[in-house]
Each structure stands twice: as C-alpha cells, then as structure tokens.
PDB file of C-alpha atoms in Angstrom:
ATOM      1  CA  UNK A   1      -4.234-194.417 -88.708  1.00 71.00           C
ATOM      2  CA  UNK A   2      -2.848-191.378 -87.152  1.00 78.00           C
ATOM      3  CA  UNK A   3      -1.983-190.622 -83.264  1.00 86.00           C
ATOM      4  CA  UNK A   4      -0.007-188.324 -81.099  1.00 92.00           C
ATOM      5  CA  UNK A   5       1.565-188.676 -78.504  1.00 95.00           C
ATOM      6  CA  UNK A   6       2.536-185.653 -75.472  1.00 96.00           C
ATOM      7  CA  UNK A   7       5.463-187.067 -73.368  1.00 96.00           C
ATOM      8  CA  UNK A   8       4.102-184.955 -70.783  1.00 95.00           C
ATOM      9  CA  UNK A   9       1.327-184.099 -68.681  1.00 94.00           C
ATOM     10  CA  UNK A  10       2.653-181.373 -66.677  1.00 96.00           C
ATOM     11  CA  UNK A  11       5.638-179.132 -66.814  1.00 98.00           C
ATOM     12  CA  UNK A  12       6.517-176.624 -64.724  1.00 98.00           C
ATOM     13  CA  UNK A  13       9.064-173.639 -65.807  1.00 97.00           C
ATOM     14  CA  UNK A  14      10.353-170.340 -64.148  1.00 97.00           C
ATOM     15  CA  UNK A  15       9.876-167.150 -65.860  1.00 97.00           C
ATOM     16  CA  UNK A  16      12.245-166.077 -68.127  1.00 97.00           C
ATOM     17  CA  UNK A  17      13.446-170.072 -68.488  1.00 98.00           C
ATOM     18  CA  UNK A  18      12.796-171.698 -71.921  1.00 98.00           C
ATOM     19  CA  UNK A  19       9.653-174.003 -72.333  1.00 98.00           C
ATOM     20  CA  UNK A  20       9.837-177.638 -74.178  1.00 98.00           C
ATOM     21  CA  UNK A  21       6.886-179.187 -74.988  1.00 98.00           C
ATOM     22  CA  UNK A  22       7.613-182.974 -76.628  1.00 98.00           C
ATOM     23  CA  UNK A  23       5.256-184.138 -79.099  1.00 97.00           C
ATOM     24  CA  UNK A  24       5.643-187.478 -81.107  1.00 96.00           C
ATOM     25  CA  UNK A  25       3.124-188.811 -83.769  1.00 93.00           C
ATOM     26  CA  UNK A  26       2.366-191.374 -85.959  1.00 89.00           C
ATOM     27  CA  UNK A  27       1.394-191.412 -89.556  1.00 80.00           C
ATOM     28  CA  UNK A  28       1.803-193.855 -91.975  1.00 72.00           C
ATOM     29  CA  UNK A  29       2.053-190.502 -94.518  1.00 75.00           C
ATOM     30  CA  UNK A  30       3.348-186.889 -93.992  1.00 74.00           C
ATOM     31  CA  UNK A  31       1.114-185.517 -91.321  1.00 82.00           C
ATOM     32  CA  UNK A  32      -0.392-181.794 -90.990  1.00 89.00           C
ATOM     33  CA  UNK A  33       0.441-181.151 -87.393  1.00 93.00           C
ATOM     34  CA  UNK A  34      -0.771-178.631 -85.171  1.00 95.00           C
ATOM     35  CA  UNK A  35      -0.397-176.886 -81.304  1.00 97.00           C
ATOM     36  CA  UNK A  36      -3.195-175.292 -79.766  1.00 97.00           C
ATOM     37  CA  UNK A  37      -3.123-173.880 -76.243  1.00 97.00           C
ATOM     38  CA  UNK A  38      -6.265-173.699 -74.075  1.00 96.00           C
ATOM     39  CA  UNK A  39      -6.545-171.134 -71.117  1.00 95.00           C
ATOM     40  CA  UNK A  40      -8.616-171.835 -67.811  1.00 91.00           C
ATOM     41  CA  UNK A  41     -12.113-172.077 -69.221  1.00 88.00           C
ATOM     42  CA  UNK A  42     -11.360-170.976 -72.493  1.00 92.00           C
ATOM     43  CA  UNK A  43     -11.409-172.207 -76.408  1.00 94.00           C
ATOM     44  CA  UNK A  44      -8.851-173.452 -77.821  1.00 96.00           C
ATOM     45  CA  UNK A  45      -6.210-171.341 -79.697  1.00 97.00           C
ATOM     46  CA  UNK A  46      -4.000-172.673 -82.822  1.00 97.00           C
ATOM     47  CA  UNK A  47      -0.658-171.680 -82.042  1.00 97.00           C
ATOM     48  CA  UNK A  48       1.190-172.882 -85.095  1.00 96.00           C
ATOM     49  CA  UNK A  49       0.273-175.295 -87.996  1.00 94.00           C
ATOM     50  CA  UNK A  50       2.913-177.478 -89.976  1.00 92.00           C
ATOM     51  CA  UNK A  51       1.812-178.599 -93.823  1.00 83.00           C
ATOM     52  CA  UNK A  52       4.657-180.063 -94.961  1.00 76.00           C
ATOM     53  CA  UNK A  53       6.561-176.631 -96.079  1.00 75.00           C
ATOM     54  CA  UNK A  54       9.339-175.474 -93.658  1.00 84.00           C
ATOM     55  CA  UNK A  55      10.082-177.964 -90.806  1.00 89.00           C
ATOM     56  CA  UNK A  56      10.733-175.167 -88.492  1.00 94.00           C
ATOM     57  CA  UNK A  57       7.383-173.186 -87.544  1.00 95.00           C
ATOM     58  CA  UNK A  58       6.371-170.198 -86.498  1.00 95.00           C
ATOM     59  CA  UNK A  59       3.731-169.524 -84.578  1.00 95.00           C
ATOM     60  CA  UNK A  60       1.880-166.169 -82.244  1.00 96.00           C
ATOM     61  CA  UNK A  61       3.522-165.259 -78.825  1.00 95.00           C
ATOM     62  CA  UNK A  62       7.107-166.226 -79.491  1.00 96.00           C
ATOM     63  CA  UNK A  63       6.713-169.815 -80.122  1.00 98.00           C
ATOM     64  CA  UNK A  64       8.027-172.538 -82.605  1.00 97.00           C
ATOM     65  CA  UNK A  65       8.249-175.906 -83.399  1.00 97.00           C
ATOM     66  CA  UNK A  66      10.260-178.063 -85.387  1.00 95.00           C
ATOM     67  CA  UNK A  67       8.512-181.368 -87.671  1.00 93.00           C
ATOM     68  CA  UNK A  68      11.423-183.695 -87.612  1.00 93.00           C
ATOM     69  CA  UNK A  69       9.986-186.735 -89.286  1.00 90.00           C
ATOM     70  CA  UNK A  70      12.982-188.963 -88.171  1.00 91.00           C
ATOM     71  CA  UNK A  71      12.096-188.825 -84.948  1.00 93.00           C
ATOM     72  CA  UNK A  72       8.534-188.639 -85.801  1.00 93.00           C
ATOM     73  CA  UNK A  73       8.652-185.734 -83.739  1.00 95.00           C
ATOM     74  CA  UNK A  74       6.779-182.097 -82.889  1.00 96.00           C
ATOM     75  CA  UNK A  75       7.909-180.338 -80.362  1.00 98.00           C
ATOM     76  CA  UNK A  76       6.311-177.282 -79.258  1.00 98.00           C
ATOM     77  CA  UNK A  77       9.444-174.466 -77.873  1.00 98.00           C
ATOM     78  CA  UNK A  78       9.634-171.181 -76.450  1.00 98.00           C
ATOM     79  CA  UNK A  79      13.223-169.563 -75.064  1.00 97.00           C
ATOM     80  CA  UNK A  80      11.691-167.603 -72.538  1.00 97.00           C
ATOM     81  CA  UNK A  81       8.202-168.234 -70.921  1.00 97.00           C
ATOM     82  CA  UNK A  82       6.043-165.405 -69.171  1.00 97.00           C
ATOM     83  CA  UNK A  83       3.407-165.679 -66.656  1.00 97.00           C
ATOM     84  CA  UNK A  84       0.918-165.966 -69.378  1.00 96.00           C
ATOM     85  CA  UNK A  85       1.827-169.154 -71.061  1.00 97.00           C
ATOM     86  CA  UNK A  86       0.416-170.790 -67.924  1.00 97.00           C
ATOM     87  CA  UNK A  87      -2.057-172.960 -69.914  1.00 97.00           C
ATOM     88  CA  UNK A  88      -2.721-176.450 -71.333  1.00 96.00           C
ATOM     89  CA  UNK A  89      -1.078-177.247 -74.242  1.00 97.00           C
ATOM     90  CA  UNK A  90      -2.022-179.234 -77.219  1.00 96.00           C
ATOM     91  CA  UNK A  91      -0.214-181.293 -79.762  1.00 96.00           C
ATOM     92  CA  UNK A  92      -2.711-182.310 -83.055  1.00 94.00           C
ATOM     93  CA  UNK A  93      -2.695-184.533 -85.982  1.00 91.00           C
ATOM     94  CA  UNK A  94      -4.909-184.206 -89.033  1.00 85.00           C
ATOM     95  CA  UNK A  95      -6.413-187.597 -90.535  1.00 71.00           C
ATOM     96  CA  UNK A  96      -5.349-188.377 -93.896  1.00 64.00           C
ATOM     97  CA  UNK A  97      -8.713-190.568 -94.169  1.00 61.00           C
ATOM     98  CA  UNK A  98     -11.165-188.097 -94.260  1.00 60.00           C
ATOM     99  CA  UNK A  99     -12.171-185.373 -96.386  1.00 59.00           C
ATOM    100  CA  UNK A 100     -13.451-183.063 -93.887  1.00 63.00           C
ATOM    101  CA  UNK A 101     -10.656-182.865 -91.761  1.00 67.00           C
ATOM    102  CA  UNK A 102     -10.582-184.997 -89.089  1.00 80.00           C
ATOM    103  CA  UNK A 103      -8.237-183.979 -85.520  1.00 87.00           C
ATOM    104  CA  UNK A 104      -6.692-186.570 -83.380  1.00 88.00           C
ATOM    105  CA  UNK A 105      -5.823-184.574 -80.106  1.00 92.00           C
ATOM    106  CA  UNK A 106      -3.238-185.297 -77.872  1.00 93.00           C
ATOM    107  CA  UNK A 107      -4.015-186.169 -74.275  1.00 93.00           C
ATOM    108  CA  UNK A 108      -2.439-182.293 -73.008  1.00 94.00           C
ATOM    109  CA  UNK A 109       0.362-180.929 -71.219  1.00 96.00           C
ATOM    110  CA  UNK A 110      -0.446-178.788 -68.745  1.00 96.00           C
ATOM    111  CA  UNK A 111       2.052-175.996 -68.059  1.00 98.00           C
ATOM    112  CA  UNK A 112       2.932-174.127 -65.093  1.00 98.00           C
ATOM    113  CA  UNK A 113       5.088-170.994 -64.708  1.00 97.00           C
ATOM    114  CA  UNK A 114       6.809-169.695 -61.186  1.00 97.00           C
ATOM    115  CA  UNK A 115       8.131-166.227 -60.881  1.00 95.00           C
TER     116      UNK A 115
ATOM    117  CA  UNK B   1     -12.102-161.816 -90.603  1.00 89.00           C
ATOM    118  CA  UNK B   2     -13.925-164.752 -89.278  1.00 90.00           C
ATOM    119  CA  UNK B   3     -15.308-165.070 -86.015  1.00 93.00           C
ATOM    120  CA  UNK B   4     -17.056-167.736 -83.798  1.00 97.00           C
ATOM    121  CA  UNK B   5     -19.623-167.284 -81.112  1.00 96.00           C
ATOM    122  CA  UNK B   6     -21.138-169.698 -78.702  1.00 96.00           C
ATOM    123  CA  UNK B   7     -23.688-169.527 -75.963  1.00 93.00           C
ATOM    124  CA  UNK B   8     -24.287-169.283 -73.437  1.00 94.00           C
ATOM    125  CA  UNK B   9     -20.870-169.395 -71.612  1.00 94.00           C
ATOM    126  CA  UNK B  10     -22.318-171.378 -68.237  1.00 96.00           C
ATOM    127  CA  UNK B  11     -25.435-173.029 -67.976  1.00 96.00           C
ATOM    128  CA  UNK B  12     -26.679-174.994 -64.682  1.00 97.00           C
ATOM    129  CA  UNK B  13     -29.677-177.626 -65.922  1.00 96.00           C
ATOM    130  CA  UNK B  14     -31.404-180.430 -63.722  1.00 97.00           C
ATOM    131  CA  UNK B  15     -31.759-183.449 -64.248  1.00 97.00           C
ATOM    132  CA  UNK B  16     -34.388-184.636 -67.435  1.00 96.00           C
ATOM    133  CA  UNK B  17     -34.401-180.841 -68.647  1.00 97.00           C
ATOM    134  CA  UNK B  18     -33.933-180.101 -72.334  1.00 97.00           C
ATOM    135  CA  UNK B  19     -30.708-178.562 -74.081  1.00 96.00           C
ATOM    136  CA  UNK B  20     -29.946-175.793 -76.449  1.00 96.00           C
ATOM    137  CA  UNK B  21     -26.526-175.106 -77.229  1.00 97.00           C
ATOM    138  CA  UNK B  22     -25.984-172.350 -80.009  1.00 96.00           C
ATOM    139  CA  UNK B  23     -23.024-171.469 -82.113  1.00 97.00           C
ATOM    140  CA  UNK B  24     -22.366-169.046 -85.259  1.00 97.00           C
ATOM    141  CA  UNK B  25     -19.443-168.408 -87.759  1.00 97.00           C
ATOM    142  CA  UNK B  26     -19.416-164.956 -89.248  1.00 96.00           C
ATOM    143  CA  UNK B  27     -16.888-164.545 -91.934  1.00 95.00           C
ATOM    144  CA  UNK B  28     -16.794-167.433 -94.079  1.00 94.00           C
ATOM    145  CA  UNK B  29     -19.429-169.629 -96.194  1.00 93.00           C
ATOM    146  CA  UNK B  30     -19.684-173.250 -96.173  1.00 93.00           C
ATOM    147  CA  UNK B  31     -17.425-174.126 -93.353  1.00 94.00           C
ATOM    148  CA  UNK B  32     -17.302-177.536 -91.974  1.00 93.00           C
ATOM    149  CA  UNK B  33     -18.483-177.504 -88.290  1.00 95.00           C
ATOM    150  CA  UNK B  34     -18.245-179.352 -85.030  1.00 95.00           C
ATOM    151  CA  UNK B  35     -19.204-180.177 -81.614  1.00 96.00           C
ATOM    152  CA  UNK B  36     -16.686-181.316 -78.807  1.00 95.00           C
ATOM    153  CA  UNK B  37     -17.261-182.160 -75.441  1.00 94.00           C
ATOM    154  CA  UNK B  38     -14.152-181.840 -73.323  1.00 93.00           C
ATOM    155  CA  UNK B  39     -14.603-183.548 -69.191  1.00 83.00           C
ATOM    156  CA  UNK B  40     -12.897-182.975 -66.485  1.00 74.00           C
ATOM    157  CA  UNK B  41      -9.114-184.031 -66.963  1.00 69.00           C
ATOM    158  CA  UNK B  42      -9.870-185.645 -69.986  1.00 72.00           C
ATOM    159  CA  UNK B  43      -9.493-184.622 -73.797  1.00 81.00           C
ATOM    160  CA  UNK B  44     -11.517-183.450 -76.593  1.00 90.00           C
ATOM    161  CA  UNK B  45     -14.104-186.102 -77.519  1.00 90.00           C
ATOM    162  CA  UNK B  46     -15.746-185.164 -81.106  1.00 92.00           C
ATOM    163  CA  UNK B  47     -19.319-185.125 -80.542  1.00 94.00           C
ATOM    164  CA  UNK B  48     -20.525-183.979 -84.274  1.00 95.00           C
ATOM    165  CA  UNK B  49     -19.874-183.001 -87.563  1.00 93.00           C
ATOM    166  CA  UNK B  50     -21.552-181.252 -90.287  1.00 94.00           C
ATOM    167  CA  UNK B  51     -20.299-180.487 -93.741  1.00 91.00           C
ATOM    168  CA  UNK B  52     -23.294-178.514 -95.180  1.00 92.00           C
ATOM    169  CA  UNK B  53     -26.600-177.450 -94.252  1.00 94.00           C
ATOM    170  CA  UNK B  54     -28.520-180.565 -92.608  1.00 91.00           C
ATOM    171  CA  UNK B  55     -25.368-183.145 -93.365  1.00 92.00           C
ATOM    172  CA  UNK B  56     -24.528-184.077 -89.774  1.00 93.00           C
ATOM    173  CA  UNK B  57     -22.553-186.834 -88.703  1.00 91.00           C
ATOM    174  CA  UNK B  58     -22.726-188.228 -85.318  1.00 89.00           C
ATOM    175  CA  UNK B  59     -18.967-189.630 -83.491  1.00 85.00           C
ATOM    176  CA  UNK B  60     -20.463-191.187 -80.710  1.00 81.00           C
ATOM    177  CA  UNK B  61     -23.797-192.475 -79.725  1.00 72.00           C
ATOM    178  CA  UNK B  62     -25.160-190.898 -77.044  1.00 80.00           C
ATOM    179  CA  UNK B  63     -28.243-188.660 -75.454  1.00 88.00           C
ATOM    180  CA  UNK B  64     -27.170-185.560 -77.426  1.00 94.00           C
ATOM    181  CA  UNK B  65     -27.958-183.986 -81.485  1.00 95.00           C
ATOM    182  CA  UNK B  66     -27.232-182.023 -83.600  1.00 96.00           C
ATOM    183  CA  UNK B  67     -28.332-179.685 -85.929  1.00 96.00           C
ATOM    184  CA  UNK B  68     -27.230-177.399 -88.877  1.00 97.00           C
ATOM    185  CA  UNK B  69     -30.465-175.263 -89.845  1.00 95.00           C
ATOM    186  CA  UNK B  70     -28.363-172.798 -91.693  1.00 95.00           C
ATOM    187  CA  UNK B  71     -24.759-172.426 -93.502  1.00 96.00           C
ATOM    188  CA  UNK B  72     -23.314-171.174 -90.571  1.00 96.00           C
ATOM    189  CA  UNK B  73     -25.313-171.998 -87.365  1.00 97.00           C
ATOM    190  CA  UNK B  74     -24.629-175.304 -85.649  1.00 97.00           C
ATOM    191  CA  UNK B  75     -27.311-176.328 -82.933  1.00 97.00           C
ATOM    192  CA  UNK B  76     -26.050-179.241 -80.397  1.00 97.00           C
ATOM    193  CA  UNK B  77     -29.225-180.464 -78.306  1.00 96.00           C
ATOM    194  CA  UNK B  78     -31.047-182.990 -75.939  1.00 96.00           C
ATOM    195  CA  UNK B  79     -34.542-183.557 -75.265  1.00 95.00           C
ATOM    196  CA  UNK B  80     -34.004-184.869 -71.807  1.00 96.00           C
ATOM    197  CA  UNK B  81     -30.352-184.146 -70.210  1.00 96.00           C
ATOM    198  CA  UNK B  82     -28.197-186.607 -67.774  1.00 94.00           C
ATOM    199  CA  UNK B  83     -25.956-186.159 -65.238  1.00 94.00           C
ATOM    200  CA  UNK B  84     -23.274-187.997 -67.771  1.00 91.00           C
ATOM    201  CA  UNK B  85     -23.499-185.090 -69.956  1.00 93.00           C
ATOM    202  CA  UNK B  86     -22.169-182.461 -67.731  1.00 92.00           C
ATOM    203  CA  UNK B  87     -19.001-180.908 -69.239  1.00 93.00           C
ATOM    204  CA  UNK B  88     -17.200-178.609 -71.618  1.00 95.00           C
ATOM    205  CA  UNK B  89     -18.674-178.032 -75.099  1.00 97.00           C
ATOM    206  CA  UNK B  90     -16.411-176.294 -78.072  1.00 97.00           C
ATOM    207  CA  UNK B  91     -18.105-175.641 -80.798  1.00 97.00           C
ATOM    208  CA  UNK B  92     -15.496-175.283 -84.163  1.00 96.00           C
ATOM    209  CA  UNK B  93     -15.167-174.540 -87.954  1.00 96.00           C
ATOM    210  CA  UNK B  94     -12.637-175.071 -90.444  1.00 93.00           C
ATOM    211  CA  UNK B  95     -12.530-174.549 -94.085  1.00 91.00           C
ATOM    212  CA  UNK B  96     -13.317-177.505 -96.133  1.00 87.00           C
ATOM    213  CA  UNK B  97     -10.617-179.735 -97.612  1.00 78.00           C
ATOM    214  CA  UNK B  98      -7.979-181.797 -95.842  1.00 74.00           C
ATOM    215  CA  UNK B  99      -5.446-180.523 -93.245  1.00 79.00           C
ATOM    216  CA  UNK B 100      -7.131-177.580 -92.560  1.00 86.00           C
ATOM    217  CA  UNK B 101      -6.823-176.872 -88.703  1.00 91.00           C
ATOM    218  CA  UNK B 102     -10.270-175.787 -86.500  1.00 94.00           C
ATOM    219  CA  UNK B 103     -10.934-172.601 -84.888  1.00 96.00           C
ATOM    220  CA  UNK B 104     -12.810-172.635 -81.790  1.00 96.00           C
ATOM    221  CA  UNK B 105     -15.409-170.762 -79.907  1.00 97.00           C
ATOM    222  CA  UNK B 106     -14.956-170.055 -76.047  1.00 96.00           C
ATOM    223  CA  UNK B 107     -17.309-172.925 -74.892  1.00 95.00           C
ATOM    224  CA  UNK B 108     -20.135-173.154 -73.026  1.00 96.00           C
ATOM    225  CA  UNK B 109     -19.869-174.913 -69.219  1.00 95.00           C
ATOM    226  CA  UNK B 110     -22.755-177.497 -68.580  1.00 95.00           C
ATOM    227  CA  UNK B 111     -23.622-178.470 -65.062  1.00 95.00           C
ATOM    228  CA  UNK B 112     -26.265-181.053 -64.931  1.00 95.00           C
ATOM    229  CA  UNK B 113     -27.716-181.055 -60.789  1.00 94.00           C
TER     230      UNK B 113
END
C-alpha cells in the first residue's frame, strides 16, 4: 500500500525567504507523486506531478521538487515566497492498485507568509 | 482546454432537507470522476467514484449518492441531510489510466442548521 507523509503542519516564512515543504512516502514500487496547493475556500490546484522521468520537477509559480527515492522523499521548494503562496499545501501519492487512479493525500501543511 | 464547474459555491440546508450537488467537465470525454468531502481541519475523504456513465463506486458508507447520468456530469445527493454531513465538497476528473493526477472544481460549502 501507498502513504505519505507531510513532516509539517504549519510553516511560517518571510517574504522573499525560501519555502521547504518535506514530503516522505511509501511505496512498495516507484510512485507517481504529486503537490497540490489549496487557497482559503478554494479547489485544489496541481502544482507539479512526478512520473518517474526527471527527479527534479517543475512546476507553475516558481516551484520545484525533487523525487529522491533514497530517502523516499518529495519535497515541495520555492527560493523566494510571496504573499500569495499563503495557502495549504499538499503532498499526493497515486495507488499502484487501482486502475482508475486512486490518490492518497497527505494530511497538509499549512503555510504562512510575513512581510 | 478542459474545465470543471461545480455548484453552487455555498449552500445553507436544515436539518432532514434533500441535497443536490452538481458538477460538469467540458473538454474531455470519458473522464473518470469523483466526489470528496474535505471537514474542518481534516483531509480529503473520497466520497465517490465513477468510471463511465452509471459505474459508481461508493468509498465510504454513509447518508450521501451518487450519480453519473451523463459522460461528463457527476450528481452527489441525499434524500434527507444530517448535521454530520456539513463540509467541503470537491468534485474532480482525471483521465483514465493509472497515475494520472485529478483536477478539481472550486467546491461547494455545505452548512447543515
């Protein structure tokens, strides 16, 4: 079976200071691993998607993450956060089990920015 | 492109009413769709799923259904509503296949009085 772990529920970041977001998972097989970020009252957005092609990641608004599957980790990074990253943030696993594409969710980090 | 629309966005019910959440996918055919409920400082729960017209698949039992009357309109309902079913609902599609991540609609807010 497949989990995830977020090491964090909240951070809290200046402007301008870089954001880490630590994600670990478990898979018995090479995951598909997502971030999605969800604003006050809001859907949530995919951010970035890894599928087992580059283990650094891309994703919209100036965030990355890297798979290392040493560390069975996923962590979500951003070198300078604005005002508008204020949000909760979600790490995601795909099941392997099922066809259609099952999510386990991570429990959140919630993420504060200070001017 | 493909878009997703849910509604309404808020919706205030009493007690024993009924329930009739809508969503649509434009963009896309035979998408797999879903129903989440997200509470208060808690994570998504995965209510439904549906992989075709009328195939729905139910996560959890509970006072709530689901229904797929077309390819790409997903009904989530209840014939008579409780105050344990106030929360968040995210309605989602994805492509079919494995790995493929979900795109979500804005939600709808349900407050049960």
């Amino acid at each position: 079976a497949q989990s995830v772990t977020q090491l964090d529920s909240h951070v809290s970041v200046s402007e301008g200071t870089p954001v880490l977001l630590r994600c670990n998972y478990s898979s018995s097989y090479s995951p598909s691993l997502f971030w999605y970020v969800q604003h006050p009252n809001k859907g949530l957005q995919l951010l970035l998607k890894y599928t087992s092609a580059a283990t650094l990641v891309k994703g919209i608004n100036g965030f990355e993450a890297e798979f290392k599957k040493s560390e069975t980790s996923f962590h979500l990074t951003k070198p300078s956060a604005h005002m508008s990253d204020a949000a909760e943030y979600f790490c995601v696993v795909s099941s392997l089990t099922d066809s259609w594409g099952k999510l386990q969710f991570g429990a959140g980090t919630q993420v504060v920015v200070t001017p | 492109s493909q878009t997703i629309h849910q509604w309404p966005a808020t919706l205030v019910q009493p007690v024993g009413s009924p329930l009739s959440l809508e969503c649509t996918v434009e963009g896309t055919s035979n998408p797999n769709l879903y129903w989440y409920r997200q509470a208060a400082g808690r994570g998504l729960q995965l209510l439904f799923y549906s992989v075709g017209i009328g195939q729905i698949s139910s996560e959890v039992p509970q006072n709530l259904s689901a229904s797929r009357p077309q390819d790409r309109q997903f009904i989530l309902s209840s014939k008579k509503l409780l105050l344990s079913d106030s929360g968040f609902y995210l309605c989602a599609w994805s492509l079919t296949g494995k790995h493929q991540p979900q795109h979500f609609g804005d939600g709808t807010r349900l407050s049960i009085l």
